[in-house]
Coordinates of C-alpha atoms and ligand atoms in Angstrom, one line a residue:
Chain A
M1 CA 5.2 4.2 12.3
V2 CA 2.4 4.1 9.8
S3 CA 2.1 0.3 10.3
F4 CA 1.7 0.9 14.0
R5 CA -1.1 3.4 13.4
I6 CA -2.8 0.9 11.1
A7 CA -2.4 -1.9 13.4
L8 CA -3.9 0.1 16.2
R9 CA -6.8 1.3 14.1
F10 CA -7.5 -2.3 12.9
L11 CA -7.7 -3.5 16.5
K12 CA -9.9 -0.6 17.5
S13 CA -12.3 -1.0 14.6
S14 CA -13.1 -4.6 15.5
K15 CA -13.4 -4.2 19.2
M16 CA -15.3 -7.4 19.9
Q17 CA -12.8 -9.5 18.2
T18 CA -9.9 -7.7 19.8
L19 CA -11.5 -8.2 23.3
L20 CA -12.0 -11.9 22.6
I21 CA -8.4 -12.4 21.6
I22 CA -7.1 -10.5 24.7
M23 CA -9.4 -12.5 26.9
G24 CA -8.3 -15.7 25.4
L25 CA -4.8 -14.9 25.9
A26 CA -5.5 -13.4 29.4
V27 CA -7.2 -16.7 30.5
G28 CA -4.3 -18.8 29.3
I29 CA -1.7 -16.5 31.0
A30 CA -3.9 -16.5 34.2
V31 CA -4.0 -20.2 34.3
Q32 CA -0.3 -20.5 33.6
I33 CA 0.5 -18.1 36.5
F34 CA -2.0 -19.8 38.8
V35 CA -0.5 -23.2 38.2
G36 CA 3.1 -22.0 38.2
Q37 CA 2.8 -19.9 41.3
L38 CA 0.7 -22.4 43.2
L39 CA 3.3 -25.1 42.6
T40 CA 6.3 -22.9 43.4
N41 CA 4.6 -21.8 46.6
L42 CA 3.5 -25.3 47.5
Q43 CA 7.1 -26.6 46.9
E44 CA 8.5 -23.8 49.0
G45 CA 6.0 -24.3 51.8
F46 CA 6.7 -28.1 51.5
L47 CA 10.4 -27.6 51.6
E48 CA 10.3 -25.1 54.5
E49 CA 8.0 -27.3 56.5
T50 CA 10.4 -30.3 55.9
T51 CA 13.8 -28.7 56.0
G52 CA 13.1 -25.4 57.8
N53 CA 13.6 -26.9 61.2
A54 CA 16.2 -29.6 60.3
S55 CA 19.9 -29.6 60.0
H56 CA 21.1 -29.3 56.4
V57 CA 24.7 -30.3 56.9
T58 CA 25.6 -32.3 60.0
V59 CA 29.0 -33.1 61.4
F60 CA 29.2 -36.4 63.3
P61 CA 32.0 -38.1 65.2
A62 CA 34.4 -40.2 63.1
E63 CA 33.3 -43.9 62.5
D64 CA 35.0 -45.3 65.5
E65 CA 34.4 -42.4 67.8
I66 CA 31.3 -41.6 69.8
V67 CA 32.0 -37.8 70.5
I68 CA 33.6 -34.8 68.9
D69 CA 36.2 -32.9 71.0
N70 CA 37.8 -29.6 70.2
W71 CA 34.4 -28.5 68.7
E72 CA 34.5 -24.8 69.6
S73 CA 37.0 -24.1 66.9
M74 CA 35.2 -26.3 64.5
V75 CA 32.0 -24.3 65.1
A76 CA 34.0 -21.2 64.5
S77 CA 35.4 -22.3 61.2
I78 CA 32.1 -23.6 59.9
Q79 CA 30.4 -20.3 60.8
D80 CA 32.8 -18.6 58.3
I81 CA 31.7 -20.7 55.4
D82 CA 29.6 -19.0 52.6
G83 CA 26.1 -20.2 52.6
I84 CA 26.0 -21.4 56.2
T85 CA 23.4 -19.5 58.1
A86 CA 23.3 -21.3 61.4
V87 CA 25.7 -23.5 63.3
S88 CA 24.7 -25.3 66.4
P89 CA 26.5 -27.9 68.6
A90 CA 24.5 -30.8 70.0
V91 CA 24.7 -33.6 72.5
D92 CA 22.2 -36.3 71.7
S93 CA 21.5 -39.5 73.6
P94 CA 18.6 -41.9 74.3
A95 CA 16.9 -41.9 77.7
L96 CA 13.7 -43.2 79.3
I97 CA 11.2 -40.9 81.1
V98 CA 9.3 -42.5 83.9
I99 CA 6.3 -40.9 85.4
S100 CA 4.3 -42.9 87.9
D101 CA 3.0 -45.9 85.9
Q102 CA 3.9 -44.6 82.4
S103 CA 7.3 -44.5 80.6
R104 CA 8.5 -43.1 77.2
S105 CA 11.6 -43.6 75.4
V106 CA 13.0 -40.2 74.3
Q107 CA 16.1 -38.5 72.8
V108 CA 17.7 -36.1 75.1
R109 CA 19.0 -33.2 73.1
G110 CA 21.6 -30.9 74.6
L111 CA 21.6 -27.7 72.7
D112 CA 23.1 -24.2 73.0
M113 CA 19.7 -22.4 73.2
E114 CA 20.9 -19.3 71.4
L115 CA 22.7 -21.1 68.5
A116 CA 20.0 -23.8 68.2
D117 CA 17.4 -21.0 67.9
D118 CA 18.7 -20.3 64.4
I119 CA 17.7 -23.7 63.4
Y120 CA 14.7 -24.7 65.5
E121 CA 13.4 -21.3 66.6
L122 CA 12.9 -22.7 70.0
S123 CA 11.9 -19.7 71.8
E124 CA 9.3 -18.9 69.1
N125 CA 8.0 -22.4 69.1
T126 CA 7.8 -22.6 72.9
Y127 CA 4.2 -21.9 73.5
E128 CA 4.2 -22.4 77.3
G129 CA 6.9 -21.4 79.6
T130 CA 10.4 -20.7 78.5
V131 CA 13.4 -22.6 77.0
P132 CA 15.8 -24.0 79.7
T133 CA 17.9 -21.3 81.4
N134 CA 20.0 -23.4 83.7
D135 CA 21.3 -27.1 83.9
S136 CA 18.3 -28.5 85.8
Q137 CA 15.6 -27.3 83.4
V138 CA 14.0 -29.2 80.5
L139 CA 11.9 -28.3 77.4
V140 CA 9.4 -31.0 76.4
G141 CA 7.3 -31.3 73.3
K142 CA 3.6 -30.9 72.9
E143 CA 2.5 -34.4 72.3
L144 CA 4.8 -35.8 75.1
A145 CA 3.5 -33.3 77.6
E146 CA -0.1 -34.2 76.6
G147 CA 0.5 -37.9 76.7
L148 CA 2.1 -37.8 80.1
G149 CA 0.0 -34.9 81.6
L150 CA 3.0 -32.7 82.1
S151 CA 2.8 -28.9 82.6
V152 CA 5.3 -26.3 83.2
G153 CA 6.9 -26.6 86.8
D154 CA 6.5 -30.4 86.9
D155 CA 9.4 -32.6 87.7
I156 CA 10.4 -35.5 85.5
G157 CA 12.7 -38.4 86.0
I158 CA 15.2 -39.4 83.3
I159 CA 16.9 -42.8 83.2
T160 CA 20.1 -43.0 81.0
P161 CA 21.1 -46.2 79.2
S162 CA 23.8 -46.7 81.8
Q163 CA 21.0 -46.6 84.5
N164 CA 21.8 -43.2 85.9
T165 CA 18.8 -41.2 87.1
F166 CA 18.3 -37.5 87.0
T167 CA 15.4 -35.2 87.9
L168 CA 14.8 -32.3 85.7
W169 CA 12.3 -29.5 86.0
V170 CA 10.0 -28.7 83.1
S171 CA 10.6 -25.0 82.0
G172 CA 8.5 -25.0 79.0
I173 CA 6.5 -27.0 76.3
Y174 CA 7.4 -26.6 72.6
D175 CA 5.7 -27.4 69.4
L176 CA 8.1 -27.9 66.3
G177 CA 5.1 -28.8 64.0
S178 CA 5.8 -32.5 63.9
A179 CA 4.3 -35.0 66.3
I180 CA 7.2 -37.3 65.9
V181 CA 9.6 -34.7 67.0
N182 CA 7.4 -33.4 69.7
E183 CA 7.0 -36.9 71.2
R184 CA 10.8 -37.7 71.1
W185 CA 12.9 -34.6 71.7
V186 CA 13.6 -33.7 75.3
I187 CA 15.8 -30.5 75.2
V188 CA 18.2 -29.4 77.8
N189 CA 21.2 -27.3 77.6
I190 CA 24.5 -28.6 76.4
A191 CA 26.2 -28.6 79.9
S192 CA 23.3 -30.5 81.4
A193 CA 23.5 -33.2 78.7
Q194 CA 27.2 -33.4 79.0
T195 CA 26.7 -34.1 82.8
I196 CA 23.9 -36.5 82.3
Y197 CA 25.9 -38.7 79.8
G198 CA 29.3 -38.0 81.4
L199 CA 30.8 -36.6 78.2
G200 CA 33.0 -34.0 79.7
D201 CA 33.4 -31.1 77.4
N202 CA 32.5 -33.1 74.3
I203 CA 29.6 -33.1 72.0
T204 CA 28.1 -35.6 69.6
S205 CA 27.2 -33.4 66.5
I206 CA 27.3 -30.1 64.9
E207 CA 24.2 -29.1 63.1
T208 CA 23.9 -26.3 60.4
Q209 CA 21.6 -24.6 58.1
T210 CA 22.4 -23.3 54.7
T211 CA 20.9 -20.7 52.4
D212 CA 19.9 -23.3 49.9
I213 CA 19.0 -26.9 50.6
F214 CA 19.5 -27.7 47.0
T215 CA 23.2 -27.1 47.2
A216 CA 23.6 -28.8 50.7
D217 CA 25.9 -31.4 49.2
A218 CA 28.2 -28.7 47.9
T219 CA 28.2 -26.9 51.2
A220 CA 29.0 -30.2 52.9
E221 CA 32.1 -30.3 50.7
D222 CA 33.0 -26.9 51.8
V223 CA 32.6 -27.9 55.4
R224 CA 34.7 -30.8 54.7
S225 CA 37.6 -28.7 53.4
A226 CA 37.2 -26.0 56.2
L227 CA 37.7 -28.8 58.8
G228 CA 40.8 -30.1 57.0
A229 CA 42.1 -33.4 58.3
T230 CA 39.9 -33.4 61.4
P231 CA 38.5 -37.0 61.4
V232 CA 34.7 -36.4 61.4
K233 CA 31.9 -37.8 59.4
I234 CA 29.8 -35.1 57.4
N235 CA 26.3 -35.8 56.2
N236 CA 23.9 -33.6 54.3
W237 CA 20.2 -33.6 54.1
K238 CA 20.1 -33.6 50.3
D239 CA 22.1 -36.8 50.0
D240 CA 20.2 -38.4 52.8
N241 CA 16.8 -37.8 51.2
P242 CA 17.2 -38.4 47.5
D243 CA 13.5 -39.5 47.1
F244 CA 12.3 -36.1 48.4
F245 CA 14.3 -34.2 45.8
S246 CA 13.2 -36.5 42.8
A247 CA 9.6 -36.1 43.9
L248 CA 10.1 -32.3 43.9
A249 CA 11.8 -32.3 40.5
S250 CA 9.0 -34.5 39.0
Q251 CA 6.4 -32.2 40.4
G252 CA 8.2 -29.3 39.0
A253 CA 8.5 -30.9 35.6
S254 CA 4.8 -31.7 35.4
S255 CA 4.1 -28.0 36.3
Y256 CA 6.3 -26.8 33.4
M257 CA 4.6 -29.3 31.2
I258 CA 1.1 -27.8 32.1
Q259 CA 2.3 -24.3 31.6
T260 CA 3.9 -25.0 28.3
F261 CA 0.9 -26.7 26.9
V262 CA -1.4 -23.9 28.1
L263 CA 0.8 -21.3 26.4
L264 CA 1.0 -23.4 23.3
S265 CA -2.7 -23.7 22.9
V266 CA -3.0 -20.0 23.4
V267 CA -0.3 -19.3 20.7
I268 CA -2.0 -21.6 18.3
G269 CA -5.4 -19.9 19.0
I270 CA -4.0 -16.4 18.4
A271 CA -2.2 -17.5 15.3
S272 CA -5.3 -18.9 13.8
I273 CA -7.3 -15.9 14.6
L274 CA -4.6 -13.5 13.2
S275 CA -4.5 -15.6 10.1
I276 CA -8.2 -14.9 9.6
T277 CA -7.6 -11.2 10.0
V278 CA -5.2 -11.2 7.1
V279 CA -8.0 -12.5 5.0
Q280 CA -10.5 -10.1 6.5
K281 CA -8.2 -7.2 5.8
S282 CA -6.9 -8.3 2.4
R283 CA -8.8 -5.5 0.7
Q284 CA -7.2 -2.9 3.0
I285 CA -3.7 -4.4 2.6
G286 CA -4.3 -4.5 -1.2
I287 CA -5.3 -0.8 -1.2
L288 CA -2.2 0.1 1.0
K289 CA 0.0 -1.8 -1.3
A290 CA -1.3 0.1 -4.3
M291 CA -0.6 3.3 -2.4
G292 CA 2.9 2.2 -2.0
I293 CA 3.2 0.4 1.4
K294 CA 6.2 -1.9 1.3
D295 CA 5.8 -5.7 2.0
S296 CA 7.9 -5.2 5.2
Q297 CA 5.5 -2.5 6.3
S298 CA 2.4 -4.7 5.6
S299 CA 4.0 -7.5 7.6
L300 CA 4.8 -5.0 10.5
I301 CA 1.0 -4.1 10.7
F302 CA 0.3 -7.8 11.7
L303 CA 3.4 -8.1 14.0
Y304 CA 2.3 -4.9 15.8
Q305 CA -1.2 -6.2 16.1
G306 CA 0.3 -9.4 17.8
L307 CA 2.4 -7.4 19.9
L308 CA -0.3 -5.1 21.1
L309 CA -2.7 -8.1 21.7
G310 CA 0.1 -9.7 23.6
I311 CA 0.7 -6.7 25.8
G312 CA -3.1 -6.4 26.4
G313 CA -3.4 -10.1 27.2
A314 CA -0.4 -10.0 29.5
I315 CA -1.6 -7.2 31.6
V316 CA -5.0 -8.5 31.9
G317 CA -3.7 -12.1 32.4
V318 CA -1.2 -11.3 35.0
A319 CA -3.9 -9.4 36.9
L320 CA -6.4 -12.1 36.5
G321 CA -3.9 -14.8 37.5
G322 CA -2.9 -12.9 40.5
V323 CA -6.5 -12.4 41.7
L324 CA -7.3 -16.0 41.0
F325 CA -4.3 -17.3 42.9
Y326 CA -4.7 -14.9 45.8
G327 CA -8.4 -15.7 46.1
F328 CA -7.7 -19.4 45.9
I329 CA -5.1 -19.3 48.7
Q330 CA -7.3 -17.2 50.9
A331 CA -10.2 -19.6 50.3
I332 CA -8.2 -22.8 51.2
S333 CA -6.4 -21.3 54.2
S334 CA -9.6 -19.6 55.7
G335 CA -9.8 -22.6 58.2
G336 CA -6.4 -21.9 59.5
D337 CA -2.8 -21.9 58.4
S338 CA -1.8 -23.1 55.0
I339 CA 1.7 -24.2 54.1
I340 CA 1.1 -22.5 50.8
S341 CA 1.9 -18.8 51.0
S342 CA 0.0 -16.2 48.9
S343 CA 3.1 -14.4 48.0
F344 CA 4.0 -13.6 44.4
D345 CA 7.3 -14.0 42.7
V346 CA 7.4 -10.8 40.8
S347 CA 10.1 -12.0 38.3
F348 CA 7.8 -15.0 37.6
L349 CA 4.9 -12.6 36.8
I350 CA 7.1 -10.5 34.6
M351 CA 8.4 -13.6 32.9
S352 CA 4.8 -14.8 32.3
G353 CA 3.8 -11.5 30.9
L354 CA 6.9 -11.4 28.6
I355 CA 6.3 -14.9 27.4
A356 CA 2.7 -13.9 26.5
V357 CA 4.0 -10.8 24.6
I358 CA 6.7 -12.8 22.8
A359 CA 4.3 -15.7 22.1
S360 CA 1.7 -13.5 20.5
A361 CA 4.4 -11.7 18.4
V362 CA 5.5 -15.2 17.3
A363 CA 1.9 -16.2 16.5
S364 CA 1.6 -13.1 14.3
L365 CA 4.6 -14.1 12.2
L366 CA 2.4 -16.5 10.1
P367 CA -0.1 -13.8 9.2
A368 CA 2.7 -11.2 8.7
I369 CA 4.4 -13.6 6.1
K370 CA 0.9 -14.3 4.5
S371 CA 0.4 -10.5 4.1
R372 CA 3.5 -10.3 2.0
K373 CA 2.0 -12.5 -0.6
L374 CA -1.0 -10.5 -1.1
D375 CA -1.0 -8.9 -4.6
P376 CA -2.8 -5.5 -4.8
I377 CA -4.0 -6.0 -8.2
E378 CA -6.4 -8.8 -7.1
V379 CA -8.2 -6.2 -4.9
I380 CA -7.9 -3.2 -7.3
R381 CA -9.3 -5.2 -10.3
N382 CA -12.3 -6.7 -8.5
G383 CA -13.4 -3.8 -6.5
Chain B
M1 CA 9.3 17.4 -23.8
A2 CA 10.3 14.2 -22.3
D3 CA 8.0 11.2 -22.0
M4 CA 6.3 10.4 -18.7
I5 CA 5.1 7.1 -19.9
N6 CA 6.8 5.0 -22.7
M7 CA 5.4 1.6 -23.5
E8 CA 6.7 -0.6 -26.2
K9 CA 5.1 -3.7 -27.6
V10 CA 3.1 -4.3 -24.4
S11 CA 0.8 -7.4 -24.5
K12 CA -1.2 -8.8 -21.6
I13 CA -2.3 -12.5 -21.6
Y14 CA -4.3 -13.9 -18.8
S15 CA -3.5 -17.6 -18.5
G16 CA -6.3 -19.3 -16.7
A17 CA -8.3 -22.3 -17.9
V18 CA -8.2 -20.6 -21.3
E19 CA -5.7 -18.0 -22.4
T20 CA -7.1 -14.6 -23.1
Q21 CA -5.0 -11.9 -24.6
V22 CA -6.4 -8.6 -23.5
L23 CA -3.7 -6.2 -24.8
F24 CA -1.9 -6.6 -28.1
D25 CA 1.5 -5.0 -28.8
I26 CA 0.6 -1.7 -27.4
D27 CA 3.0 1.2 -28.1
L28 CA 2.3 4.2 -26.2
K29 CA 4.1 7.5 -25.3
V30 CA 2.6 10.1 -23.0
E31 CA 4.4 13.4 -22.7
E32 CA 5.2 14.9 -19.5
G33 CA 2.8 17.6 -18.3
S34 CA 0.0 16.4 -20.8
F35 CA -3.6 15.8 -20.0
N36 CA -4.8 12.6 -21.7
S37 CA -8.0 10.6 -21.7
L38 CA -8.4 6.9 -22.4
V39 CA -11.7 5.9 -23.9
G40 CA -13.1 2.6 -25.2
Q41 CA -15.9 0.1 -24.6
S42 CA -16.3 -1.9 -21.5
G43 CA -14.0 -4.8 -21.5
S44 CA -11.6 -3.2 -24.1
G45 CA -8.7 -3.3 -21.8
K46 CA -8.5 0.3 -20.4
S47 CA -8.1 -0.7 -16.7
T48 CA -5.6 -3.3 -17.5
L49 CA -3.5 -0.8 -19.5
L50 CA -3.8 1.7 -16.6
N51 CA -2.8 -0.8 -14.0
I52 CA 0.2 -1.9 -15.9
I53 CA 1.3 1.7 -16.3
G54 CA 0.7 2.1 -12.6
T55 CA 2.9 -0.9 -11.9
L56 CA 0.1 -2.8 -10.1
D57 CA -0.1 -5.2 -12.9
K58 CA 2.7 -6.7 -15.0
A59 CA 2.8 -6.8 -18.8
T60 CA 3.2 -10.4 -20.2
K61 CA 5.5 -9.0 -22.9
G62 CA 6.9 -5.6 -23.7
T63 CA 8.7 -2.8 -21.8
V64 CA 7.3 0.0 -19.7
E65 CA 9.2 3.2 -18.6
I66 CA 7.9 5.7 -16.2
A67 CA 9.7 9.0 -16.1
G68 CA 12.5 7.4 -18.0
Q69 CA 12.8 4.4 -15.5
R70 CA 12.1 0.8 -16.6
T71 CA 9.4 -0.6 -14.2
D72 CA 9.3 -4.1 -15.5
T73 CA 12.8 -4.8 -14.0
M74 CA 12.2 -3.1 -10.6
T75 CA 12.0 -5.0 -7.3
K76 CA 8.7 -5.0 -5.3
D77 CA 10.0 -2.4 -2.8
Q78 CA 11.2 0.0 -5.6
L79 CA 7.8 -0.3 -7.3
A80 CA 6.0 0.5 -3.9
S81 CA 8.2 3.6 -3.5
L82 CA 7.5 4.7 -7.1
R83 CA 3.8 4.3 -6.7
N84 CA 3.9 6.1 -3.4
Q85 CA 6.0 9.1 -4.5
S86 CA 5.4 9.4 -8.2
I87 CA 2.0 8.1 -9.0
G88 CA -1.4 9.1 -7.7
F89 CA -4.1 6.6 -8.3
I90 CA -7.8 7.2 -8.5
F91 CA -9.3 3.8 -8.9
Q92 CA -12.4 2.7 -10.6
F93 CA -13.8 1.4 -7.3
H94 CA -12.4 4.4 -5.2
H95 CA -11.1 2.0 -2.6
L96 CA -10.9 3.9 0.6
L97 CA -9.9 2.2 3.9
P98 CA -13.1 1.6 5.9
E99 CA -11.4 1.9 9.3
F100 CA -10.3 5.4 8.6
T101 CA -11.9 8.8 8.2
A102 CA -11.9 10.6 5.0
R103 CA -9.2 12.9 6.3
E104 CA -7.0 10.0 7.4
N105 CA -7.5 8.3 4.1
V106 CA -6.2 11.4 2.3
L107 CA -3.3 11.6 4.7
M108 CA -2.4 7.9 4.3
P109 CA 0.0 8.1 1.2
Y110 CA 2.0 10.8 3.0
L111 CA 2.1 8.7 6.2
I112 CA 3.4 5.7 4.3
Q113 CA 6.3 7.8 3.1
H114 CA 7.1 9.9 6.1
G115 CA 5.6 8.0 9.1
K116 CA 4.3 11.2 10.8
T117 CA 2.5 14.3 10.0
T118 CA 3.5 17.9 10.0
P119 CA 1.3 21.1 10.5
E120 CA 2.1 21.9 6.8
I121 CA 0.7 18.5 5.6
E122 CA -2.4 18.8 7.9
N123 CA -3.1 22.2 6.3
R124 CA -2.7 20.7 2.8
V125 CA -5.1 17.8 3.7
D126 CA -7.7 20.4 4.7
E127 CA -7.0 22.4 1.6
L128 CA -7.5 19.4 -0.6
L129 CA -10.6 18.4 1.2
G130 CA -11.9 21.9 0.6
L131 CA -11.1 21.6 -3.1
V132 CA -13.1 18.5 -3.5
G133 CA -15.9 19.9 -1.3
L134 CA -15.7 17.5 1.6
E135 CA -15.1 19.8 4.6
A136 CA -18.4 18.7 6.0
V137 CA -17.7 15.1 6.1
K138 CA -14.0 15.0 6.5
N139 CA -14.2 13.3 9.9
N140 CA -16.7 10.6 8.6
L141 CA -15.5 7.1 8.3
S142 CA -15.4 6.3 4.5
T143 CA -18.2 3.9 5.2
E144 CA -20.3 6.8 6.3
M145 CA -20.0 8.7 3.1
S146 CA -21.9 8.5 -0.3
G147 CA -20.3 6.9 -3.3
G148 CA -19.6 10.4 -4.8
Q149 CA -18.0 11.6 -1.6
Q150 CA -15.9 8.6 -1.5
Q151 CA -14.7 9.2 -4.9
R152 CA -13.9 12.7 -4.1
A153 CA -11.9 11.7 -1.1
A154 CA -10.0 9.2 -3.3
I155 CA -9.1 12.1 -5.7
A156 CA -7.8 14.2 -2.8
R157 CA -5.8 11.1 -1.7
A158 CA -4.3 10.8 -5.2
L159 CA -3.1 14.4 -4.9
I160 CA -1.5 14.5 -1.4
N161 CA 2.0 13.4 -2.3
N162 CA 2.2 15.8 -5.4
P163 CA 2.7 12.9 -7.8
K164 CA 4.3 13.5 -11.2
L165 CA 1.7 11.2 -12.7
I166 CA -2.0 10.7 -11.9
L167 CA -3.8 7.7 -13.3
A168 CA -7.5 7.8 -12.9
D169 CA -9.9 5.2 -13.7
E170 CA -13.4 6.8 -14.2
P171 CA -12.9 9.4 -11.5
T172 CA -16.3 10.9 -12.4
G173 CA -18.2 7.8 -12.8
N174 CA -20.5 8.2 -10.0
L175 CA -20.7 12.0 -10.0
D176 CA -23.5 14.3 -11.1
T177 CA -22.7 16.8 -13.9
D178 CA -21.9 19.7 -11.6
T179 CA -19.4 17.7 -9.5
T180 CA -18.0 16.0 -12.6
D181 CA -17.4 19.5 -14.0
S182 CA -15.5 20.7 -10.8
V183 CA -13.6 17.5 -10.7
Y184 CA -12.5 18.1 -14.2
R185 CA -11.5 21.6 -13.5
L186 CA -9.6 20.5 -10.4
L187 CA -7.6 17.9 -12.4
R188 CA -6.9 20.6 -15.1
Q189 CA -5.8 23.1 -12.4
I190 CA -3.4 20.5 -11.0
N191 CA -2.2 19.8 -14.5
E192 CA -1.5 23.5 -15.2
E193 CA -0.2 24.4 -11.8
Y194 CA 2.2 21.5 -11.1
G195 CA 2.8 20.2 -14.5
T196 CA 1.3 16.9 -13.5
T197 CA 0.8 14.4 -16.1
L198 CA -2.8 13.0 -16.2
L199 CA -4.2 9.9 -17.8
I200 CA -7.8 9.4 -17.1
V201 CA -10.1 6.6 -18.3
T202 CA -13.6 8.0 -18.9
H203 CA -16.8 7.1 -20.5
D204 CA -17.8 10.7 -20.4
R205 CA -17.5 12.2 -23.9
K206 CA -17.6 15.7 -22.7
I207 CA -14.8 15.1 -20.3
A208 CA -12.7 13.3 -23.0
E209 CA -13.1 16.2 -25.4
R210 CA -11.8 18.6 -23.0
T211 CA -8.5 16.7 -22.6
D212 CA -5.4 17.4 -24.7
R213 CA -5.4 14.0 -26.3
I214 CA -7.9 11.1 -26.6
I215 CA -6.5 7.6 -26.8
M216 CA -9.2 5.0 -27.9
V217 CA -8.7 1.3 -27.0
E218 CA -10.7 -1.3 -28.8
D219 CA -10.3 -5.0 -28.1
G220 CA -6.8 -4.5 -26.6
R221 CA -5.4 -2.3 -29.4
I222 CA -5.1 1.4 -29.7
E223 CA -7.6 2.2 -32.5
L224 CA -7.5 5.9 -32.4
D225 CA -5.0 8.4 -31.1
L226 CA -6.4 12.0 -31.3
I227 CA -4.7 15.3 -30.3
T228 CA -7.6 17.7 -29.7
Ligands
LIG401 N1 -8.0 -12.0 -14.3 C1 -8.6 -12.0 -15.4 N2 -8.5 -13.2 -16.1 C2 -9.1 -13.2 -17.3 N3 -9.5 -12.1 -17.9 C3 -9.5 -11.0 -17.4 C4 -9.0 -10.9 -16.0 N4 -9.2 -9.6 -15.6 C5 -9.7 -8.9 -16.7 N5 -9.9 -9.7 -17.7 C6 -10.5 -9.4 -19.0 O1 -9.7 -8.5 -19.6 C7 -10.5 -7.6 -20.4 C8 -10.1 -6.1 -20.1 O2 -10.6 -5.8 -18.8 P1 -10.5 -4.4 -18.3 O3 -10.9 -4.4 -16.8 O4 -9.2 -3.8 -18.6 O5 -11.6 -3.6 -19.1 P2 -12.1 -2.1 -19.2 O6 -11.8 -1.6 -20.4 O7 -11.5 -1.4 -17.9 O8 -13.6 -2.2 -18.9 P3 -14.6 -1.3 -18.0 O9 -14.9 -0.1 -18.8 O10 -15.8 -2.2 -17.9 O11 -14.0 -1.0 -16.7 C9 -11.9 -8.0 -20.2 O12 -12.4 -8.7 -21.3 C10 -11.9 -8.9 -18.9 O13 -12.9 -9.9 -19.0
LIG402 MG1 -12.1 -0.7 -16.1

């Protein structure tokens, strides 16, 4: 208790020095929070951008098959798996669109509009018209519509690989955020696609989304066991895109490196300043020891100082880092949407604050130990 | 009466570039409840002797007992407790903590022992500050007080824990005759009221003559031991 009082008073009586240490610590923490939160949000945005509108675990026909039958029961059992957030059956096949003198090769996607919404957010991403509501309607992408001069209400002709021709009515235009997808996907409902390709009641894949793309491989295993012996092929996004994940991992590692070194330099700075305070306060420590303060109590004075500085630095640093980060995101996204969100991970902020407090407590260990060695007689004898 | 201090064959040798012996085989007993003065020329070894008695310094040879307890074999923590609870120091260079006010400095030995204050101890601090005549400056930082005021604050600080033994190294060194006189009377009052044992180093003949016993040190030896 007496140690705490003395620590507090020492800090108060050298305000400038206290302020400088707190600011030094705060700037370090702020940079650490800025870098950490920026990278986390960047990765999240990037991941969402890349996998948010993609199938995480996909069920395909067995090697020698081209379709999946009995798919309703499979959809039902996949829906029951933990970690699966969306299940959507699909019928995919290539086709050619011909409009007057132009033609485009596209992929006709037969989807269940309601189930597919959970993956592709079709209704939300349809910016003109609506999603198909009957078998003769089609939803086309932004770039395709622009390239072919299509608008809602136009008719388009589709030629299948087996040379059948169908005419569909454009019910809406979507934008899924990727020009490649927008150019290529021509979306109809399942029944329509089944008719066009003569598949009867069969489909060509079951697409899903999971709560966590990083465990998509494990979820794929769960799907496998849920489907039992049914002969199907199951792919997952994680195994299909190993480079993407190793890029994320190394980016994450470099972020941790930066954060660690920033904190390390801050800790070294505090340790060196606190070591100087032991020398500055050696007279006081000597007097206190002569009056009967124990070595452990004198060590506590410096530990408390480190702790108090840490708490001060953490509070200012978290606030500063927050403002810095929020301002930065606002500035870079002023032109339009940014894939980096300005949201904060509260537990990360708390962690950073805690690390600051612990780090400066650790930094005060050296001066705390040094203060034990101080012999009061040196001070008493020499005035 | 029992001995408050019992030193046997105490020597002090500083071993630096050259070895200097400053105390030679000192035998000294001080009775509990007595009021003693330690006199001698500058450099004769008075402070060294006092610091060894006060456990701040260690004898090179010999044994030291305070209130019947051997101090030369105690641990650092035991010594710290002994100093805090049983010994009141008034140092030659008064040694207040500059970050604290006069009042807080006086309270400090109590805080070291108990961690927190009570209304009783707050009253006692004010009483002691009154005794040494510091009411007017009690909330001044020690750096905002005159040398004499600092010395008086140091005296009040030495008294706060009701120590059994008070060791004072020239407690009236910086004081005018009137204040010197009131400090002497204060110390005498404490000696009589609480039975506190006092050992004070002084250059002031008049003060020394008013104590019960004068111990004179010369070149690290007790030359004269006079019961007045
Ligand atoms: N660390 C040291 N190393 C060597 N010699 C020392 C040391 N400290 C003190 N001395 C010597 O010990 C002797 C006694 O010193 P001490 O301080 O006890 O004298 P004193 O009687 O208190 O003098 P004063 O009246 O001036 O305060 C002196 O000669 C001094 O030079
Ligand atoms: Mg001296």
